Short mmCIF file of C-alpha atoms and ligand atoms in Angstrom, two decimals:
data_model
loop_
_atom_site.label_atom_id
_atom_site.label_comp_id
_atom_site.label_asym_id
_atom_site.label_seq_id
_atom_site.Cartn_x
_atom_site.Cartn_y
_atom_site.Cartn_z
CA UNK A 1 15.68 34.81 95.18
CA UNK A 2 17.52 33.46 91.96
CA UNK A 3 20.42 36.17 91.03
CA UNK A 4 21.19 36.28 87.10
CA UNK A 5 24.59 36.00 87.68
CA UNK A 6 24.21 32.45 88.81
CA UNK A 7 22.20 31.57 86.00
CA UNK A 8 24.54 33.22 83.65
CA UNK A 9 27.03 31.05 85.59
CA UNK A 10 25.02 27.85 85.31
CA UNK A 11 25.02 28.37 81.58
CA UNK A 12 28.33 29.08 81.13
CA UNK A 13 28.97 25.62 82.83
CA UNK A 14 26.87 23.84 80.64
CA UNK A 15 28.59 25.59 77.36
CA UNK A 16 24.91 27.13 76.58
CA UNK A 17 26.05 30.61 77.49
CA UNK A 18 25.55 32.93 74.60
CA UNK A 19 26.80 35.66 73.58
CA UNK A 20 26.64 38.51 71.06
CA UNK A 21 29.32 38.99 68.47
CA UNK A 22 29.36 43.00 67.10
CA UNK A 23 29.94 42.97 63.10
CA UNK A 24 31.57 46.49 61.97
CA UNK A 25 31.12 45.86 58.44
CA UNK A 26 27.63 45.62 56.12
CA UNK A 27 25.87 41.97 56.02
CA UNK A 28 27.70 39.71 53.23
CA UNK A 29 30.03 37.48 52.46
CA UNK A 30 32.68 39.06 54.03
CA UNK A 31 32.37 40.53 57.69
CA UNK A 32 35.01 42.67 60.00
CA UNK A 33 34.30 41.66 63.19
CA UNK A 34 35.53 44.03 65.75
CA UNK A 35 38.72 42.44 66.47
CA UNK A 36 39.41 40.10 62.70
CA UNK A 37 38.80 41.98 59.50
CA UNK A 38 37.12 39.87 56.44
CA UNK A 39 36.27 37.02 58.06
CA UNK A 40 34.39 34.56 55.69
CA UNK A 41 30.26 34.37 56.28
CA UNK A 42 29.00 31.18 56.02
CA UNK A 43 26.25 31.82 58.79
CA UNK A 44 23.94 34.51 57.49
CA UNK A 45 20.80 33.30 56.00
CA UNK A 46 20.88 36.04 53.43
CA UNK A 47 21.25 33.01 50.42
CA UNK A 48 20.92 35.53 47.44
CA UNK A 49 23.14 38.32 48.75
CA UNK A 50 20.07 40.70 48.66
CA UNK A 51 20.74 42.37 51.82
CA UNK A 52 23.50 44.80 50.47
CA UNK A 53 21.63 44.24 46.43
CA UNK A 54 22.82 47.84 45.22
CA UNK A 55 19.24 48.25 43.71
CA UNK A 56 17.38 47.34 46.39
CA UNK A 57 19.86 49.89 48.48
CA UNK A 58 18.95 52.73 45.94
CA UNK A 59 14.98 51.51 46.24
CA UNK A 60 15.27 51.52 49.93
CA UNK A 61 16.84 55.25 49.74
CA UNK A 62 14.53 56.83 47.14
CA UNK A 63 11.41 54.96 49.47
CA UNK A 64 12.57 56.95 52.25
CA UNK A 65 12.50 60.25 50.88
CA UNK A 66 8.69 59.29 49.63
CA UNK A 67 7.47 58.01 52.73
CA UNK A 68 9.49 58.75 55.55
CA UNK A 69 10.83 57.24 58.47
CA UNK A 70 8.28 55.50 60.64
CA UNK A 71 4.66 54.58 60.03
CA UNK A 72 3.20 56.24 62.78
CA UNK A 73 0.90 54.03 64.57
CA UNK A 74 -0.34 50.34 64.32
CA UNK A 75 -2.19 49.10 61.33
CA UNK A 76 -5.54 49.34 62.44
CA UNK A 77 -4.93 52.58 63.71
CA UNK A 78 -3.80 55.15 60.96
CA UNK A 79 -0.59 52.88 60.43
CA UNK A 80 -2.18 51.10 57.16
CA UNK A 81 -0.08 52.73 53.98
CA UNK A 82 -0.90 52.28 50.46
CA UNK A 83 2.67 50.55 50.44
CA UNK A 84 1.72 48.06 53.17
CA UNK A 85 -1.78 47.05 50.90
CA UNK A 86 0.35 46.91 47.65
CA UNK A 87 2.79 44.56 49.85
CA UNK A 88 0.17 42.43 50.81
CA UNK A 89 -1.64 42.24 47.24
CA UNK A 90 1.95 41.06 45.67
CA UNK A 91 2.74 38.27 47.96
CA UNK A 92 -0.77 36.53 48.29
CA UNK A 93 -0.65 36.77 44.04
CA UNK A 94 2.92 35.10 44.45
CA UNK A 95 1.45 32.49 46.68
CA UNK A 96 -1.90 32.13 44.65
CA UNK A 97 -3.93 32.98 47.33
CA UNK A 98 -6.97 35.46 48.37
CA UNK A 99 -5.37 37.63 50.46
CA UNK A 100 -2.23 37.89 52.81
CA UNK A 101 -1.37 39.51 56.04
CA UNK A 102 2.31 41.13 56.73
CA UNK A 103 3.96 41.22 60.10
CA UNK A 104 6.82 43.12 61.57
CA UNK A 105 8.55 39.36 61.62
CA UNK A 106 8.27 35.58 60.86
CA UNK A 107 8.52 35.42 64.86
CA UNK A 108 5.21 38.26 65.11
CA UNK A 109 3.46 35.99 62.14
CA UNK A 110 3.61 33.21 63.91
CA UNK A 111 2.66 34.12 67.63
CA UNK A 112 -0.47 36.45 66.25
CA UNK A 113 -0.99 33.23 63.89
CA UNK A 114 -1.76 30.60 66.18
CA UNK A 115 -3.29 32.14 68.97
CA UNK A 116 -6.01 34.00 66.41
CA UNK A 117 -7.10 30.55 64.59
CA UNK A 118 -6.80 28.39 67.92
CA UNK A 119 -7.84 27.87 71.37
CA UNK A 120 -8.62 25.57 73.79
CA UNK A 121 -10.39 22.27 72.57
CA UNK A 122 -8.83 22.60 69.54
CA UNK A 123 -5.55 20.80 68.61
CA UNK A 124 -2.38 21.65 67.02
CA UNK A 125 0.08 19.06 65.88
CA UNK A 126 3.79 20.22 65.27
CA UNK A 127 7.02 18.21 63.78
CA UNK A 128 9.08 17.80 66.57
CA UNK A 129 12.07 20.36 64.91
CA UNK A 130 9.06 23.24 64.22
CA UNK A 131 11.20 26.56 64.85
CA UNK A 132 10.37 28.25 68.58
CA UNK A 133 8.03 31.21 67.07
CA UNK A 134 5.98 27.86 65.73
CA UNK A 135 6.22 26.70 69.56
CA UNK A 136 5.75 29.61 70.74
CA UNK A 137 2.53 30.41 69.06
CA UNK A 138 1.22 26.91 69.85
CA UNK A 139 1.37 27.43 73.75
CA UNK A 140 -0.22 30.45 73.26
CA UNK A 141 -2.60 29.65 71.78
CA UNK A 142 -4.55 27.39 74.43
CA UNK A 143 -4.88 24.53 72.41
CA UNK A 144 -3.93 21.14 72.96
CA UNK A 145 -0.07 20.42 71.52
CA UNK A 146 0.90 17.28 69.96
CA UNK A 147 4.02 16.86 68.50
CA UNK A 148 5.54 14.28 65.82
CA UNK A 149 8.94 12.40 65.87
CA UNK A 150 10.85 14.99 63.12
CA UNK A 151 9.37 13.48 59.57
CA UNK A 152 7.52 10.72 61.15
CA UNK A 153 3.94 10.12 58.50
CA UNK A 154 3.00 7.48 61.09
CA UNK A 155 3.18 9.21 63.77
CA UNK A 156 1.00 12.16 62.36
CA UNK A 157 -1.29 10.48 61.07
CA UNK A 158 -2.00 8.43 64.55
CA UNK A 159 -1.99 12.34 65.59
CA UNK A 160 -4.71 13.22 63.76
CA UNK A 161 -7.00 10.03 64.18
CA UNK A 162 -6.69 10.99 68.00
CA UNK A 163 -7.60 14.62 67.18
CA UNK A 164 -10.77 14.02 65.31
CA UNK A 165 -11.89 11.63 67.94
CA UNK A 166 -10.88 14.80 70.29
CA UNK A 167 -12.08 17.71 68.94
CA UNK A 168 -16.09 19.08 68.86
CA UNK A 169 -17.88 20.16 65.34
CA UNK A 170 -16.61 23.16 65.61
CA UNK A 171 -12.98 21.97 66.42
CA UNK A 172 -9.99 22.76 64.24
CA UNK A 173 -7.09 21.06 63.84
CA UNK A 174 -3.96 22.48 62.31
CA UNK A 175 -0.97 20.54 61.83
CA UNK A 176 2.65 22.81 61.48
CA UNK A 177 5.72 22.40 59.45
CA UNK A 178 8.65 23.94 58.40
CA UNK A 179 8.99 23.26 54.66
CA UNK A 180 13.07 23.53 54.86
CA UNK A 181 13.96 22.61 58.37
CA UNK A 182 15.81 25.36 59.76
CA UNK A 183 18.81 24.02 61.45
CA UNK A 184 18.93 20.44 59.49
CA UNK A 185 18.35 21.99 56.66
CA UNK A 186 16.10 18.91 55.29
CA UNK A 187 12.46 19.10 53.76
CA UNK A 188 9.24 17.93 55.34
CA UNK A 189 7.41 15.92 53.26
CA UNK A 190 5.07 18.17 52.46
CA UNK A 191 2.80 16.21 50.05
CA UNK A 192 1.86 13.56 51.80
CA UNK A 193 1.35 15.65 54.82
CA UNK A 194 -1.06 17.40 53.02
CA UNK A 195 -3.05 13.89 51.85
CA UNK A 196 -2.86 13.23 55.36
CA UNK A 197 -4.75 16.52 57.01
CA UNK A 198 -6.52 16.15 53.76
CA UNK A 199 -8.14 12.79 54.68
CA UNK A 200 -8.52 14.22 58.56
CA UNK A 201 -10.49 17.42 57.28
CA UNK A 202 -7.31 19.04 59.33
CA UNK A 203 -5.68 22.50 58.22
CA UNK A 204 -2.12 22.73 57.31
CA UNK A 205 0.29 25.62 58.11
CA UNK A 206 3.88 25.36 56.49
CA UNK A 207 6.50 28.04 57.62
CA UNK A 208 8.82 28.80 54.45
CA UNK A 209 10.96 30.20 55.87
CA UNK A 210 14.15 29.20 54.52
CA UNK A 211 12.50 28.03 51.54
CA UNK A 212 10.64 31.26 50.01
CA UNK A 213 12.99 32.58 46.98
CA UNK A 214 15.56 29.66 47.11
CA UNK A 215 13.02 27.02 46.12
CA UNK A 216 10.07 26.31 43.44
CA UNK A 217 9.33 27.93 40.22
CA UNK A 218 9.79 31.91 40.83
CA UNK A 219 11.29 30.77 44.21
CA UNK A 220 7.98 30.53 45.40
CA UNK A 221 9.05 27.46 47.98
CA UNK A 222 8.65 24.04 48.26
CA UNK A 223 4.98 23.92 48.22
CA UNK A 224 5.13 25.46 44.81
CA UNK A 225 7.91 22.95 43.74
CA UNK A 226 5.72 20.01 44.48
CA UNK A 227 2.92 21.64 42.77
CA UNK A 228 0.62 21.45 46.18
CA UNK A 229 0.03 25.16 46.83
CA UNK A 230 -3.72 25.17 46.96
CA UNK A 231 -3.64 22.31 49.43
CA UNK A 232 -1.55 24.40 51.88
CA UNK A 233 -4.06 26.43 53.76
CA UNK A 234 -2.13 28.95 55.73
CA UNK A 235 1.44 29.78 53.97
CA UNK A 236 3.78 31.24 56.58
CA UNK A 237 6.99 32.75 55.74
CA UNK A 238 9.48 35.76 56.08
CA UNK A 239 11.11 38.47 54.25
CA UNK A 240 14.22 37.96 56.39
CA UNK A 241 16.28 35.33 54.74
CA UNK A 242 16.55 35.08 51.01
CA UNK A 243 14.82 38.17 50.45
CA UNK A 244 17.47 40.53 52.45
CA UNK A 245 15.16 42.45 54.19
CA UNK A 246 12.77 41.92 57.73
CA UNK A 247 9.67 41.26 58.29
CA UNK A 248 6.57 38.06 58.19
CA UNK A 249 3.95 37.48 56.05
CA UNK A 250 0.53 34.77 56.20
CA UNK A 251 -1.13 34.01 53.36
CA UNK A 252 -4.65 32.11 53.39
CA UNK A 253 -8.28 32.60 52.29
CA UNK A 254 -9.49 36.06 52.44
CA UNK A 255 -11.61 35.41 55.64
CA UNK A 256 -8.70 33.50 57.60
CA UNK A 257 -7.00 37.02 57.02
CA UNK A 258 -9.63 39.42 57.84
CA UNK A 259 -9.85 36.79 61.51
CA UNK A 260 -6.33 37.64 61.79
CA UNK A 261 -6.68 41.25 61.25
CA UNK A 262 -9.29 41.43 64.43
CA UNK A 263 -7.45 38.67 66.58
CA UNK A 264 -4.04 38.35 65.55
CA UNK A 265 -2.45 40.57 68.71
CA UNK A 266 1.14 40.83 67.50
CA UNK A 267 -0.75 42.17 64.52
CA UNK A 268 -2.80 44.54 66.74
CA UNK A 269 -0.61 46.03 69.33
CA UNK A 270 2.67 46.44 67.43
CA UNK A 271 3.77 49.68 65.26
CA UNK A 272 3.28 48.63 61.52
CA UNK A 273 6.81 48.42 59.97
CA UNK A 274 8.17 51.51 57.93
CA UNK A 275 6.19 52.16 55.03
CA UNK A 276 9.58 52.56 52.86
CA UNK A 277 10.55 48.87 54.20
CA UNK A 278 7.34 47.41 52.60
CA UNK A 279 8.01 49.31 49.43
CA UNK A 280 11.36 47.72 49.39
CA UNK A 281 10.30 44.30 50.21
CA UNK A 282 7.41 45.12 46.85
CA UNK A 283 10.69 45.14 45.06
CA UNK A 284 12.81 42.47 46.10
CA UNK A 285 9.58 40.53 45.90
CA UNK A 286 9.75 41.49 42.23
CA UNK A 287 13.46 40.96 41.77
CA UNK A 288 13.46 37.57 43.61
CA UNK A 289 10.48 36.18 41.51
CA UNK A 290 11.70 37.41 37.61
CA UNK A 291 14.93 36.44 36.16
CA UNK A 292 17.31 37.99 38.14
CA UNK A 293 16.29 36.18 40.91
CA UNK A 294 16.27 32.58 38.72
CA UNK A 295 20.22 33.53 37.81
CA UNK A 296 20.59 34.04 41.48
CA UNK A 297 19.17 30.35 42.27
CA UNK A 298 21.41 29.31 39.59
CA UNK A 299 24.13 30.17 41.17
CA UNK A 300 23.03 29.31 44.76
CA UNK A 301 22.70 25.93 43.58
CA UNK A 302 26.26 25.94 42.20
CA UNK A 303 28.08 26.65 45.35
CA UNK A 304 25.77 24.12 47.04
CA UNK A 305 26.74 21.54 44.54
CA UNK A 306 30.70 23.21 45.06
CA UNK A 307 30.20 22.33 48.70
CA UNK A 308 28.79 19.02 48.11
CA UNK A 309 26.85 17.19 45.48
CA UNK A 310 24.33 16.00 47.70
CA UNK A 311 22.91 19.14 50.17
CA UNK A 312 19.42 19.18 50.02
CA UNK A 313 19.64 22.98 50.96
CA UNK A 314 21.21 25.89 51.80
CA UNK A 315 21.78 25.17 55.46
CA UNK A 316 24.31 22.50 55.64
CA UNK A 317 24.54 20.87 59.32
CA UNK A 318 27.97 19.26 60.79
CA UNK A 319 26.84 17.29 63.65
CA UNK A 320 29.26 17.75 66.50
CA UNK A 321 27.85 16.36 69.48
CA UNK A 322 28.59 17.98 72.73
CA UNK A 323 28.17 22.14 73.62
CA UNK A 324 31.92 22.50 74.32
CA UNK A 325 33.11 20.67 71.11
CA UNK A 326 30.92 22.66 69.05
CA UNK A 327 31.93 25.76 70.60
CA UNK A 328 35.70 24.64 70.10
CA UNK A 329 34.78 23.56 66.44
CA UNK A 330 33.16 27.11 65.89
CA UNK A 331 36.26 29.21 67.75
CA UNK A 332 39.19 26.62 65.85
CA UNK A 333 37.37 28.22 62.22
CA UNK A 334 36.91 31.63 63.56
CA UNK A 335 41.23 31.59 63.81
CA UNK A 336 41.54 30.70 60.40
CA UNK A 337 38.73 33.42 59.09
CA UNK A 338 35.66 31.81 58.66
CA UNK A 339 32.40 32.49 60.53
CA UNK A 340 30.24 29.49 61.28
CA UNK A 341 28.14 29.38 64.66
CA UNK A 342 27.88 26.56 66.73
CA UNK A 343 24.51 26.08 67.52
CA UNK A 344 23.09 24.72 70.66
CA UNK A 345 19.90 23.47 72.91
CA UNK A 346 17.63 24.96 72.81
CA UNK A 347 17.59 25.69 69.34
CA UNK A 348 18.88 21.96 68.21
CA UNK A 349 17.94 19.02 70.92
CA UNK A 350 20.59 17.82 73.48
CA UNK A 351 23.62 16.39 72.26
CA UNK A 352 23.10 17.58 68.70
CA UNK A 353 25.26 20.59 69.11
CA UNK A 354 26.55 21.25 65.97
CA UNK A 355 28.30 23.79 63.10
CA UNK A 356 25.76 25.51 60.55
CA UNK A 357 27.13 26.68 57.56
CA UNK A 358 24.48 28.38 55.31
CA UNK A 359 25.71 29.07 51.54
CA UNK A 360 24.49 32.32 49.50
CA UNK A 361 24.34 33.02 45.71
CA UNK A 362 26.79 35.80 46.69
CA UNK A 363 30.22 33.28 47.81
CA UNK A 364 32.85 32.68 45.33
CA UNK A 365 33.43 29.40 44.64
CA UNK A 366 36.63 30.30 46.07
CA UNK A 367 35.25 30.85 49.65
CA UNK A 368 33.31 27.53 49.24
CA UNK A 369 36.32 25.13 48.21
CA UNK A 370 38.66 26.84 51.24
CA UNK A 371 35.73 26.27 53.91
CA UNK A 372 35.91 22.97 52.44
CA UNK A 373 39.16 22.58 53.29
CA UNK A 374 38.98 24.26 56.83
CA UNK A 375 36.12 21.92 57.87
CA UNK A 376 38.34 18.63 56.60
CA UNK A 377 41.15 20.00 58.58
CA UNK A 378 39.25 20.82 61.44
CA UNK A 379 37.72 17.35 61.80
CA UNK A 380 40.84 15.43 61.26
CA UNK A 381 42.32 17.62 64.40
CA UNK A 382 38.85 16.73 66.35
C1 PLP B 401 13.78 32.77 61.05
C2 PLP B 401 12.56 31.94 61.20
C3 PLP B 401 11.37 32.48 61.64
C4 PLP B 401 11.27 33.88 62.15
O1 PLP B 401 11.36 34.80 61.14
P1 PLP B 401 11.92 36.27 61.47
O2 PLP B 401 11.48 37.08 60.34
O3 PLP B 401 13.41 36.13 61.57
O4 PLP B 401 11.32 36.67 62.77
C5 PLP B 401 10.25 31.67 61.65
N1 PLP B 401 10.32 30.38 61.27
C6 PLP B 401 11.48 29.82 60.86
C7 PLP B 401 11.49 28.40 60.45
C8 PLP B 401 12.64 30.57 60.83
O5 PLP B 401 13.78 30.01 60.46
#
């Protein structure tokens, strides 16, 4: 039988072992790890510095003392709280649709997602880079998989002319994006995607991920940017980046939601998140979409532009290559204070290895013009 240690060693040989790094310090800008104090954070995907907002903090206290601890049970049990309903009611107004479903994480959204709107004869048709909770949910689902070259119109629309050939009446097809790539930190083209399913009588599911509160008029996301909301039938996304706090939401029509509420199983069988959690999120929801969170965007944009004039994002990737250089890359900035991961296949393809450095509202431009000057130094050393 196959021992772990030998595939922990197999790993390590490969340079994909990984490994977890304890922080001592709150989230932010700053971290003490447990053997460097103040090490600069360029890796957290917290880009307005909500995670440590004192207001929120104060919200999230005074919540707490209302509601308590833990919910208790699973939604459909005795777990539904007025807080969760409110929750829901606020983002699916955001997103300018009937109704919306939370989840304990993007991840959760996703996997309950897929599986509840999709099974076998149907067919699903990812970007190639769709993040592995996308994947994930696809496989599960039963349906048949097809998956685009990263971008690629062509290639998705020769996608979809197979799957209406493929499919029954009753069929579905669904094609899945990200709307700001994750680790590339790009955007999908998301309106002529949407022409595309349009003209296929397809669905469309776009995972905001990193785009929900950095992007689009009340940081609503790129959707709203382009002005294509309503086209967008199933709006994915997660309180766990720019809003500072954990947890997934779906928002669609209000049938599509009340299907996901009776099939959706990491819906079903999971523990509903703390009541005093979904409060919170109510009000970062409401600080994220009102002015505070425009002067936050502001300023997000600024240390983008600090960084470089033309970032398309947040998430700024510097393509290394190989696992070991990457790692080296990553360890060389570490020394001189500033946290950046390498990342590594799985998560990016083979030979893609590479440094992420996500920006927040919350760094100095300070922090951003010395990074600056580590990465330059770092490469000319490469
Ligand atoms: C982070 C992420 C998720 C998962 O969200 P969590 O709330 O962290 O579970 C889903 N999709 C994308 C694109 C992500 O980057």
């Amino acid at each position: 039988m196959r021992d772990p240690e030998a595939e922990l060693r197999a790993l390590e040989g490969d340079g994909l072992r990984r490994l977890l790094r304890r922080i001592e310090s709150p989230q932010g800008t700053r971290v003490d790890l447990a053997d460097q104090d103040s090490c600069l954070n360029f890796s957290s995907n917290d880009y307005l510095g909500l995670a440590t907002n004192e207001g929120l903090k104060a919200a999230y206290q005074s919540h707490i003392g209302r509601l308590g601890g833990g919910s208790g049970a699973s939604r459909l049990v005795c777990g539904t709280m007025a807080a969760h309903l409110d929750l829901e009611e606020k983002i699916a107004n955001l997103k300018q649709t009937e109704a919306a479903l939370t989840f304990s994480s993007g991840f959760a959204a996703a996997t309950g997602t897929l599986p509840a709107l999709c099974r076998k004869g149907d067919v699903l048709i990812l970007d190639k880079l769709c993040h592995a909770s996308l994947i994930d949910g696809a496989r599960l689902s039963g349906a048949t998989m097809r998956i685009f070259p990263h971008n690629d119109l062509d290639r998705l629309e020769s996608h979809l002319e197979w799957a209406v050939g493929e499919v029954g009446r009753d069929g579905r097809i669904v094609v899945v994006t990200e709307s700001v790539f994750s680790m590339d930190g790009d955007l999908a083209p998301l309106a002529e995607i949407a022409t595309l399913k349009e003209r296929h009588g397809a669905l469309l599911l776009v995972d905001e991920a990193h785009a929900f509160g950095v992007l689009g008029p009340q940081g609503r996301g790129l959707a709203a940017a382009l002005g294509i909301e309503s086209l967008v039938d199933l709006h994915m996304g997660t309180f766990s980046k720019a809003v500072g706090l954990s947890g997934g939401y779906l928002c669609s029509r209000r049938a599509t939601v009340d299907l996901l509420i009776n099939r959706a199983r990491s819906f079903i069988y999971s523990t509903a998140p703390a009541p005093a959690l979904a409060a919170t999120i109510s009000d970062a929801l409401d600080l994220v979409c009102d002015s505070r969170g425009e002067t936050l965007r502001a300023e997000l944009l600024e240390r983008r532009t600090t960084f470089s004039p033309d970032t398309t994002s947040a998430i700024i990737p510097v393509i290394i290559g190989e696992n070991e250089a990457a790692l080296a890359a990553s360890a060389k900035l570490l020394k001189k204070g500033f946290l950046v991961p390498a990342i590594r296949y799985p998560t990016v393809p083979r030979g893609s290895a590479r440094l992420r450095v996500t920006l927040s509202a919350a760094h100095r431009t300070d922090d951003i013009l010395s990074l600056k000057s580590a990465l330059a130094e770092c490469r000319e050393t490469h």
